[in-house]
Coordinates of C-alpha atoms and ligand atoms in Angstrom, one line a residue:
M1 CA -26.6 16.2 34.9
K2 CA -24.0 15.4 37.6
P3 CA -23.1 18.0 40.2
S4 CA -20.0 20.1 39.4
T5 CA -16.9 18.9 41.2
S6 CA -14.8 22.0 40.5
P7 CA -15.4 25.0 42.7
R8 CA -13.0 27.3 40.9
P9 CA -14.4 29.8 38.3
L10 CA -13.4 28.6 34.9
A11 CA -11.8 32.0 34.0
A12 CA -9.4 31.8 37.0
A13 CA -8.4 28.2 36.2
L14 CA -7.8 29.0 32.6
K15 CA -5.8 32.1 33.6
D16 CA -3.4 30.1 35.8
R17 CA -3.5 27.1 33.4
T18 CA -4.5 24.6 35.9
E19 CA -7.8 23.7 34.2
P20 CA -7.8 20.2 32.6
V21 CA -8.4 20.2 28.9
T22 CA -9.9 17.3 26.9
V23 CA -8.9 17.1 23.2
W24 CA -11.1 14.9 21.0
G25 CA -9.2 13.3 18.1
A26 CA -5.5 12.3 18.1
G27 CA -4.8 13.2 14.4
F28 CA -2.4 15.9 13.4
I29 CA -4.7 18.6 14.6
G30 CA -5.7 17.1 18.0
L31 CA -2.3 15.8 18.9
S32 CA -0.5 19.0 18.0
A33 CA -3.1 21.0 20.0
A34 CA -2.8 18.7 23.0
C35 CA 1.0 19.0 23.0
A36 CA 0.9 22.8 22.8
L37 CA -1.6 22.9 25.7
A38 CA 0.4 20.5 27.8
E39 CA 3.6 22.5 27.1
A40 CA 1.7 25.7 28.1
G41 CA 0.9 24.1 31.5
F42 CA -2.6 22.7 31.0
P43 CA -3.2 19.0 32.2
C44 CA -4.4 17.5 28.9
T45 CA -6.1 14.3 27.9
V46 CA -6.3 13.4 24.2
L47 CA -9.1 11.0 23.3
D48 CA -9.5 8.8 20.3
T49 CA -11.6 5.9 19.1
D50 CA -8.4 4.5 17.4
A51 CA -6.8 2.3 20.1
H52 CA -3.6 2.1 18.2
R53 CA -3.2 5.9 18.2
V54 CA -3.9 6.0 22.0
S55 CA -1.4 3.3 22.9
E56 CA 1.3 4.8 20.6
I57 CA 0.9 8.2 22.2
N58 CA 1.1 6.8 25.7
A59 CA 4.2 4.9 24.7
G60 CA 5.8 8.2 23.6
T61 CA 5.5 7.6 19.8
V62 CA 3.8 10.0 17.4
P63 CA 1.3 7.7 15.6
L64 CA 1.4 9.7 12.4
P65 CA 4.2 8.6 10.0
G66 CA 6.2 11.6 8.7
F67 CA 5.1 14.0 11.5
E68 CA 7.5 12.7 14.2
D69 CA 9.6 15.9 13.9
V70 CA 6.7 18.3 13.7
I71 CA 4.6 17.3 16.7
P72 CA 6.6 17.8 20.0
L73 CA 5.2 14.8 21.8
A74 CA 8.3 14.0 23.8
A75 CA 8.6 17.6 25.2
A76 CA 4.9 17.6 26.1
R77 CA 5.1 14.2 27.8
S78 CA 8.2 15.0 29.7
A79 CA 6.2 17.7 31.6
G80 CA 3.9 14.9 32.7
R81 CA 0.8 16.7 31.7
L82 CA -0.3 14.7 28.6
R83 CA -2.0 11.4 28.4
A84 CA -4.1 9.6 25.8
A85 CA -7.3 7.6 26.5
A86 CA -10.2 5.9 24.7
A87 CA -13.0 8.1 23.6
D88 CA -15.3 6.7 26.4
D89 CA -13.0 7.9 29.2
P90 CA -15.6 9.2 31.7
E91 CA -13.2 11.6 33.5
A92 CA -12.1 13.3 30.4
A93 CA -15.6 13.5 29.0
A94 CA -16.7 15.4 32.2
A95 CA -14.0 18.1 31.8
R96 CA -15.1 21.7 31.5
V97 CA -12.9 22.5 28.6
H98 CA -12.9 20.6 25.3
L99 CA -11.2 21.0 22.0
V100 CA -13.0 19.1 19.2
C101 CA -10.4 18.0 16.6
V102 CA -12.1 15.0 15.0
N103 CA -12.2 14.4 11.2
T104 CA -15.1 16.2 9.4
D105 CA -14.4 14.6 6.1
R106 CA -14.2 11.0 4.7
D107 CA -13.4 9.9 1.2
G108 CA -13.4 13.4 -0.1
S109 CA -16.7 14.5 1.3
P110 CA -17.7 16.4 4.5
V111 CA -19.1 14.1 7.2
T112 CA -20.8 14.9 10.5
G113 CA -20.7 11.5 12.4
P114 CA -17.6 12.0 14.5
L115 CA -18.5 15.6 15.4
S116 CA -22.1 14.6 16.5
A117 CA -20.7 11.7 18.5
V118 CA -18.2 13.9 20.4
L119 CA -20.7 16.7 21.1
G120 CA -23.2 14.1 22.2
A121 CA -20.7 12.6 24.7
I122 CA -19.8 16.1 26.0
G123 CA -23.5 17.0 26.4
R124 CA -24.3 13.9 28.3
A125 CA -21.3 14.3 30.6
R126 CA -21.8 18.0 31.4
T127 CA -21.7 18.7 35.1
G128 CA -24.0 21.7 35.1
G129 CA -21.4 24.3 35.5
E130 CA -19.7 26.3 32.8
S131 CA -18.2 24.5 29.7
L132 CA -15.9 25.9 27.0
I133 CA -16.0 23.9 23.8
A134 CA -13.8 24.9 20.9
L135 CA -14.3 23.5 17.5
E136 CA -10.9 23.2 15.7
S137 CA -12.3 20.8 13.1
T138 CA -13.3 22.3 9.7
I139 CA -17.0 23.0 9.8
S140 CA -19.9 24.1 7.7
L141 CA -21.8 27.1 9.1
R142 CA -25.0 25.1 8.7
W143 CA -23.7 22.7 11.3
L144 CA -23.3 25.5 13.9
D145 CA -27.0 26.3 13.6
E146 CA -28.4 22.8 13.4
L147 CA -26.0 20.0 14.4
V148 CA -24.3 21.6 17.4
P149 CA -27.4 22.4 19.5
A150 CA -29.0 19.1 18.5
A151 CA -25.9 17.0 19.4
L152 CA -25.1 18.9 22.6
G153 CA -28.8 18.9 23.8
A154 CA -28.5 22.6 24.5
D155 CA -28.4 25.8 22.5
P156 CA -25.2 27.8 22.9
A157 CA -27.0 30.9 21.7
T158 CA -29.3 30.9 24.8
D159 CA -27.6 28.6 27.4
T160 CA -25.2 31.0 29.1
S161 CA -23.3 28.2 30.9
L162 CA -22.2 26.9 27.4
H163 CA -19.3 28.7 25.7
L164 CA -18.9 27.5 22.1
A165 CA -16.0 28.7 20.0
A166 CA -14.9 28.1 16.4
A167 CA -11.1 28.1 16.2
P168 CA -10.2 26.7 12.8
R169 CA -6.6 25.5 12.1
R170 CA -4.5 26.6 9.2
D171 CA -1.2 24.8 9.9
W172 CA 1.0 23.7 7.0
M173 CA 1.6 20.4 8.6
L174 CA 4.8 19.7 6.7
S175 CA 6.5 22.8 8.0
P176 CA 7.7 22.8 11.6
D177 CA 7.6 26.6 11.5
M178 CA 4.0 27.0 10.3
N179 CA 2.0 25.7 13.2
L180 CA -0.6 26.6 15.7
R181 CA 1.8 28.7 17.8
T182 CA 3.2 30.8 15.0
L183 CA 0.3 31.2 12.6
P184 CA -2.3 33.9 13.4
R185 CA -5.3 32.3 15.0
V186 CA -8.9 33.3 14.1
L187 CA -11.3 32.8 17.0
G188 CA -15.0 33.5 17.3
T189 CA -17.6 32.5 19.9
A190 CA -21.4 31.9 19.7
R191 CA -22.0 34.7 22.3
P192 CA -19.8 37.7 22.9
D193 CA -19.4 37.0 26.6
S194 CA -17.6 33.7 25.8
L195 CA -14.8 35.4 23.9
P196 CA -12.7 36.4 26.9
L197 CA -12.7 32.8 28.1
A198 CA -11.8 31.4 24.7
R199 CA -9.0 34.0 24.4
L200 CA -7.5 32.8 27.8
L201 CA -7.1 29.4 26.3
Y202 CA -5.9 30.3 22.8
E203 CA -3.6 33.1 23.9
A204 CA -1.7 30.5 26.0
I205 CA -0.8 28.6 22.8
S206 CA -0.9 31.0 19.9
Q207 CA 1.3 34.0 19.4
S208 CA -1.5 36.1 17.8
V209 CA -5.2 35.7 18.1
H210 CA -7.6 37.5 15.8
P211 CA -11.0 37.8 17.4
A212 CA -13.9 37.4 14.9
P213 CA -17.3 39.1 15.4
D214 CA -18.7 35.6 16.2
W215 CA -18.2 31.9 15.6
R216 CA -19.9 32.1 12.2
H217 CA -17.4 34.6 10.9
A218 CA -14.5 32.5 12.4
G219 CA -15.9 29.3 11.0
L220 CA -16.3 30.6 7.5
T221 CA -12.7 31.9 7.4
K222 CA -11.2 28.5 7.0
P223 CA -13.1 27.4 3.8
V224 CA -12.8 30.8 2.3
E225 CA -9.0 31.1 2.7
N226 CA -8.6 27.6 1.1
L227 CA -11.2 28.5 -1.6
Y228 CA -8.9 31.2 -2.9
R229 CA -6.2 28.6 -3.4
Y230 CA -8.5 26.1 -4.9
L231 CA -9.8 28.5 -7.5
D232 CA -6.2 29.5 -8.4
L233 CA -5.2 25.9 -8.8
V234 CA -8.2 25.0 -10.9
L235 CA -7.5 28.1 -13.1
T236 CA -3.8 27.0 -13.4
N237 CA -4.9 23.5 -14.6
Q238 CA -7.5 25.1 -17.0
L239 CA -4.7 27.3 -18.5
A240 CA -2.6 24.2 -19.2
E241 CA -5.6 22.6 -21.0
A242 CA -6.4 25.8 -22.9
Y243 CA -2.9 26.3 -24.2
P244 CA -1.6 22.8 -25.0
G245 CA 1.0 24.2 -27.4
L246 CA 2.6 26.5 -24.9
D247 CA 5.0 25.9 -22.0
V248 CA 2.3 27.0 -19.4
P249 CA 4.6 26.6 -16.4
E250 CA 7.0 29.1 -18.0
V251 CA 4.1 31.5 -18.6
L252 CA 3.2 31.1 -14.9
R253 CA 6.8 31.7 -13.8
L254 CA 6.8 34.9 -15.8
A255 CA 3.4 36.0 -14.5
G256 CA 4.8 35.3 -11.0
T257 CA 7.4 38.0 -11.5
K258 CA 4.6 40.5 -11.0
W259 CA 4.6 41.8 -7.4
N260 CA 1.0 40.5 -6.5
V261 CA 0.9 37.2 -8.4
P262 CA 2.0 33.9 -6.8
T263 CA 3.7 31.3 -9.0
F264 CA 1.6 28.2 -9.5
H265 CA 2.4 25.0 -11.4
P266 CA -0.2 22.9 -13.4
S267 CA -0.6 19.5 -11.8
I268 CA -2.3 16.1 -12.2
G269 CA -4.7 17.1 -9.5
I270 CA -5.4 19.1 -6.3
G271 CA -4.6 16.9 -3.4
G272 CA -5.2 16.7 0.4
Y273 CA -8.4 17.3 2.3
C274 CA -8.3 20.9 3.1
I275 CA -8.2 22.6 -0.3
P276 CA -10.3 20.2 -2.4
L277 CA -12.9 20.2 0.3
S278 CA -13.1 23.9 0.9
P279 CA -15.6 24.6 -1.9
R280 CA -17.9 22.0 -0.4
F281 CA -17.8 23.5 3.0
A282 CA -18.2 27.0 1.5
V283 CA -21.2 26.0 -0.6
D284 CA -22.8 23.9 2.2
G285 CA -22.8 26.9 4.6
T286 CA -25.2 29.1 2.7
D287 CA -28.9 28.3 2.2
Q288 CA -29.1 30.0 -1.2
D289 CA -30.1 27.8 -4.1
S290 CA -27.2 28.5 -6.4
P291 CA -24.5 30.2 -4.3
L292 CA -21.0 30.9 -5.6
P293 CA -21.5 30.2 -9.3
L294 CA -17.7 30.6 -9.9
V295 CA -17.1 27.9 -7.3
A296 CA -19.7 25.6 -8.7
S297 CA -18.2 25.8 -12.2
A298 CA -14.7 25.2 -10.9
M299 CA -15.9 22.1 -9.0
D300 CA -17.5 20.7 -12.1
W301 CA -14.4 21.2 -14.2
D302 CA -12.1 19.9 -11.5
G303 CA -14.3 16.8 -11.1
D304 CA -13.5 15.8 -14.7
H305 CA -9.8 16.6 -14.4
P306 CA -8.6 13.1 -13.4
A307 CA -10.2 11.6 -16.5
R308 CA -8.6 14.3 -18.7
V309 CA -5.2 13.6 -17.1
A310 CA -5.5 9.9 -17.6
E311 CA -6.3 10.4 -21.2
S312 CA -3.3 12.7 -21.7
V313 CA -1.0 10.2 -20.0
L314 CA -2.4 7.4 -22.1
R315 CA -1.8 9.4 -25.3
I316 CA 1.9 9.7 -24.6
S317 CA 2.5 6.4 -22.9
D318 CA 3.8 3.2 -24.3
G319 CA 4.1 0.0 -22.2
P320 CA 3.6 -0.3 -18.5
I321 CA 2.9 2.9 -16.6
G322 CA 4.6 3.5 -13.3
I323 CA 3.5 6.1 -10.7
L324 CA 5.8 7.3 -8.0
G325 CA 4.0 8.7 -4.9
L326 CA 0.5 8.0 -3.6
S327 CA 0.5 10.5 -0.8
Y328 CA -0.4 13.9 -2.2
A329 CA 2.3 15.6 -0.1
P330 CA 6.0 14.7 -0.1
D331 CA 7.4 12.8 2.9
A332 CA 4.1 12.2 4.5
R333 CA 1.5 9.4 4.5
I334 CA -1.7 11.0 3.4
V335 CA -3.9 9.2 1.0
E336 CA -6.9 11.6 1.2
G337 CA -7.5 13.4 -2.0
S338 CA -4.5 11.6 -3.7
P339 CA -4.3 12.7 -7.4
A340 CA -2.1 9.7 -8.0
R341 CA -4.8 7.4 -6.7
R342 CA -7.4 9.0 -9.0
L343 CA -5.0 8.8 -11.9
A344 CA -4.3 5.1 -11.3
E345 CA -8.0 4.3 -11.1
H346 CA -8.7 6.0 -14.4
L347 CA -5.7 4.4 -16.1
L348 CA -6.8 1.0 -14.9
A349 CA -10.3 1.6 -16.1
H350 CA -8.8 2.1 -19.6
G351 CA -7.0 -1.3 -19.3
A352 CA -3.5 0.1 -18.7
D353 CA -0.9 -1.9 -16.9
V354 CA -0.3 0.4 -13.8
R355 CA 2.3 0.0 -11.1
L356 CA 2.6 2.3 -8.1
H357 CA 5.2 2.9 -5.4
D358 CA 5.1 5.0 -2.2
P359 CA 7.6 4.5 0.6
Y360 CA 4.8 5.4 3.1
F361 CA 2.5 2.5 2.1
T362 CA 3.1 -1.2 2.0
P363 CA 2.7 -3.0 -1.3
E364 CA -0.5 -4.6 0.0
E365 CA -1.9 -1.1 0.9
I366 CA -1.0 0.2 -2.6
T367 CA -3.1 -2.5 -4.2
A368 CA -5.9 -2.2 -1.8
L369 CA -6.1 1.5 -2.1
T370 CA -5.6 1.9 -5.9
G371 CA -6.1 -1.4 -7.6
A372 CA -2.6 -1.0 -9.1
R373 CA 0.2 -3.5 -8.8
P374 CA 3.0 -2.4 -6.4
L375 CA 6.1 -1.1 -8.2
R376 CA 9.3 -2.2 -6.6
W377 CA 11.6 0.8 -6.1
P378 CA 14.0 1.1 -7.8
D379 CA 14.2 -2.3 -9.5
D380 CA 11.0 -2.0 -11.6
L381 CA 12.0 1.4 -13.2
D382 CA 13.7 -0.7 -15.9
G383 CA 10.9 -2.1 -17.9
L384 CA 8.4 0.7 -17.6
G385 CA 7.3 2.6 -20.7
T386 CA 6.2 5.7 -18.9
L387 CA 6.8 6.9 -15.4
V388 CA 4.6 9.6 -13.7
A389 CA 6.5 11.3 -10.9
A390 CA 3.5 12.4 -8.9
T391 CA 5.0 13.2 -5.5
P392 CA 8.6 14.2 -5.0
H393 CA 9.3 12.1 -1.8
A394 CA 12.9 12.5 -0.6
L395 CA 13.5 8.9 -1.5
Y396 CA 13.2 9.8 -5.1
A397 CA 15.9 12.5 -5.1
D398 CA 18.2 10.3 -7.2
L399 CA 15.5 9.4 -9.7
P400 CA 17.2 11.4 -12.6
A401 CA 20.5 9.6 -12.0
R402 CA 18.7 6.2 -11.8
L403 CA 16.8 6.8 -15.0
A404 CA 19.8 8.2 -16.9
A405 CA 21.7 5.0 -16.0
L406 CA 19.1 2.8 -17.8
D407 CA 19.7 1.6 -21.4
N408 CA 16.1 2.1 -22.2
P409 CA 14.6 4.5 -19.6
P410 CA 10.9 5.2 -19.4
A411 CA 9.5 8.6 -20.5
L412 CA 9.2 10.7 -17.3
V413 CA 6.0 12.7 -16.8
D414 CA 7.0 15.1 -14.2
N415 CA 4.0 16.4 -12.2
L416 CA 5.6 19.5 -10.7
G417 CA 8.7 19.9 -12.9
G418 CA 11.2 19.3 -10.1
Y419 CA 13.4 16.9 -12.1
A420 CA 13.8 19.1 -15.2
T421 CA 17.2 20.5 -14.4
A422 CA 18.8 17.2 -13.3
L423 CA 17.7 15.5 -16.5
R424 CA 18.9 18.3 -18.9
G425 CA 21.3 16.8 -21.4
T426 CA 20.4 13.2 -20.7
T427 CA 18.6 10.8 -23.1
V428 CA 15.7 10.3 -20.7
P429 CA 12.5 11.3 -22.5
Y430 CA 11.0 14.0 -20.4
A431 CA 7.6 15.8 -20.1
E432 CA 6.9 18.4 -17.5
W433 CA 3.2 18.6 -16.8
G434 CA 1.6 21.6 -18.5
T435 CA 4.2 21.8 -21.3
P436 CA 3.7 20.6 -25.0
A437 CA 5.9 17.6 -24.3
A438 CA 3.2 16.2 -22.0
R439 CA 0.8 16.2 -25.0
T440 CA 3.0 14.5 -27.5
P441 CA 5.4 11.6 -27.0
A442 CA 8.0 12.8 -24.6
A443 CA 11.3 13.9 -26.1
P444 CA 14.8 13.5 -24.9
R445 CA 16.1 16.6 -23.0
P446 CA 17.9 19.1 -25.3
Ligands
LIG501 N1 -4.4 18.1 9.1 C1 -4.4 19.3 8.8 O1 -3.4 19.9 8.3 C2 -5.6 20.2 9.0 C3 -5.5 21.6 8.8 C4 -6.6 22.4 9.1 C5 -7.8 21.8 9.5 N2 -7.9 20.4 9.7 C6 -9.2 19.9 10.1 O2 -9.0 19.4 11.4 C7 -9.8 18.2 11.6 C8 -8.9 17.0 12.1 O3 -7.9 16.8 11.1 P1 -6.8 15.7 11.3 O4 -5.9 15.8 10.1 O5 -6.3 15.7 12.6 O6 -7.8 14.4 11.1 P2 -7.5 12.8 11.4 O7 -8.5 12.1 10.6 O8 -6.0 12.5 11.2 O9 -7.7 12.7 12.9 C9 -9.0 12.7 13.5 C10 -9.0 11.7 14.6 O10 -10.3 11.8 15.2 C11 -10.6 10.5 15.7 N3 -12.0 10.3 16.0 C12 -13.1 10.1 15.2 N4 -14.2 10.0 15.9 C13 -13.9 10.2 17.2 C14 -14.6 10.2 18.4 N5 -15.9 10.0 18.4 N6 -14.0 10.4 19.5 C15 -12.6 10.6 19.6 N7 -11.9 10.6 18.4 C16 -12.5 10.4 17.3 C17 -10.1 9.6 14.5 O11 -9.9 8.3 15.0 C18 -8.8 10.3 14.2 O12 -7.7 9.7 14.9 C19 -10.6 18.0 10.3 O13 -11.8 18.7 10.4 C20 -9.7 18.7 9.3 O14 -10.4 19.1 8.2 C21 -6.8 19.6 9.4

């Protein structure tokens, strides 16, 4: 261990916000945290193994397409307190305060490699004084007990110079208003004496901090809150399968008029990395043999959902099948957990002619990621037999008008039902997902 170079007590330097903070990972989570900390006054270095992300940030560009307006990089940089650097930056690694925001999933499964690498680097660079290390990445509780002490080379339960915190994120990244500042922040530490230090950091950037009894309780909060949503969404899709002769979205709208029932819509799949991964993190965190049977059954059923969806689409399709939207969320470039990708793969496995478009991916990326041929928007709409509107990117706002103008428009399979009103009274064959029309050849709108 190198000798400590900072004589100031950590609490004092956190209180007056002069303590340098190192943020590991320049994705949405790390970069937004770094910007918030820099704006709050902390000198902040964000580290990443991705050289492109590092150089873009230092050039003043948010390296995440679609999030330019959500991450306040320009404001943070104008204060002169934010820089980006490679992950082997020795000065940043030797900081006393670290936020760990690296990815803990890859290709739909939890992974530990980036987290281990970062904690190992922090452990090797520690100066011997106090360190505060907050885990913002989504974690399994098992990792807190096993991976964290092994990677750091020290046990936060017994080493009183180590202050470990779990501070999971719950931003809705597509909304500028639902961010780390405005959303209540759950925070827990490995030992109770670390909590005041962690609060000094988080109360500087979050409007409300909810202390948890410890970091295990805080860490489990994240998978649990997403698990509720996951189970609701699986149930929604099960209802659509169970009642193929009913307009299930309409039933759900009616059910949603009850005061404590949210309104869900059946879909071609549950996308993204937070919600589909939540059951895995929740199940992995307990050492029981068959924990959470309800969750296990939902995961089994959901695992077969893409195949069922592909079969339904094939039953109503005729001719080439187009898919609009690869990203699971509108107006963002996120391929993780893409239901459209899974659908394309299953359709191709059945020998279908599949073409896919997404404005956030190049034609080459579309083919490399899905195997489907790129669909040229809007020219190729004419000539398709069926079109699955998977993701309502803003670019597709005039899709109803474009389809209605065609002599022989494809049947539209509308994942979320957003185009129903605009197509009413047109001759475009239309099937909202979850309605009987999505089971039989799509009919012109009445
Ligand atoms: N994006 C969200 O809305 C969201 C919400 C809640 C929680 N989370 C969780 O936060 C974490 C990060 O999410 P994200 O969306 O920012 O992920 P991301 O994949 O976009 O970014 C992670 C970054 O970490 C970098 N990285 C990997 N190994 C590294 C290393 N050794 N050193 C430095 N950098 C390294 C990667 O290059 C990447 O740029 C994940 O655990 C995720 O589940 C994300």
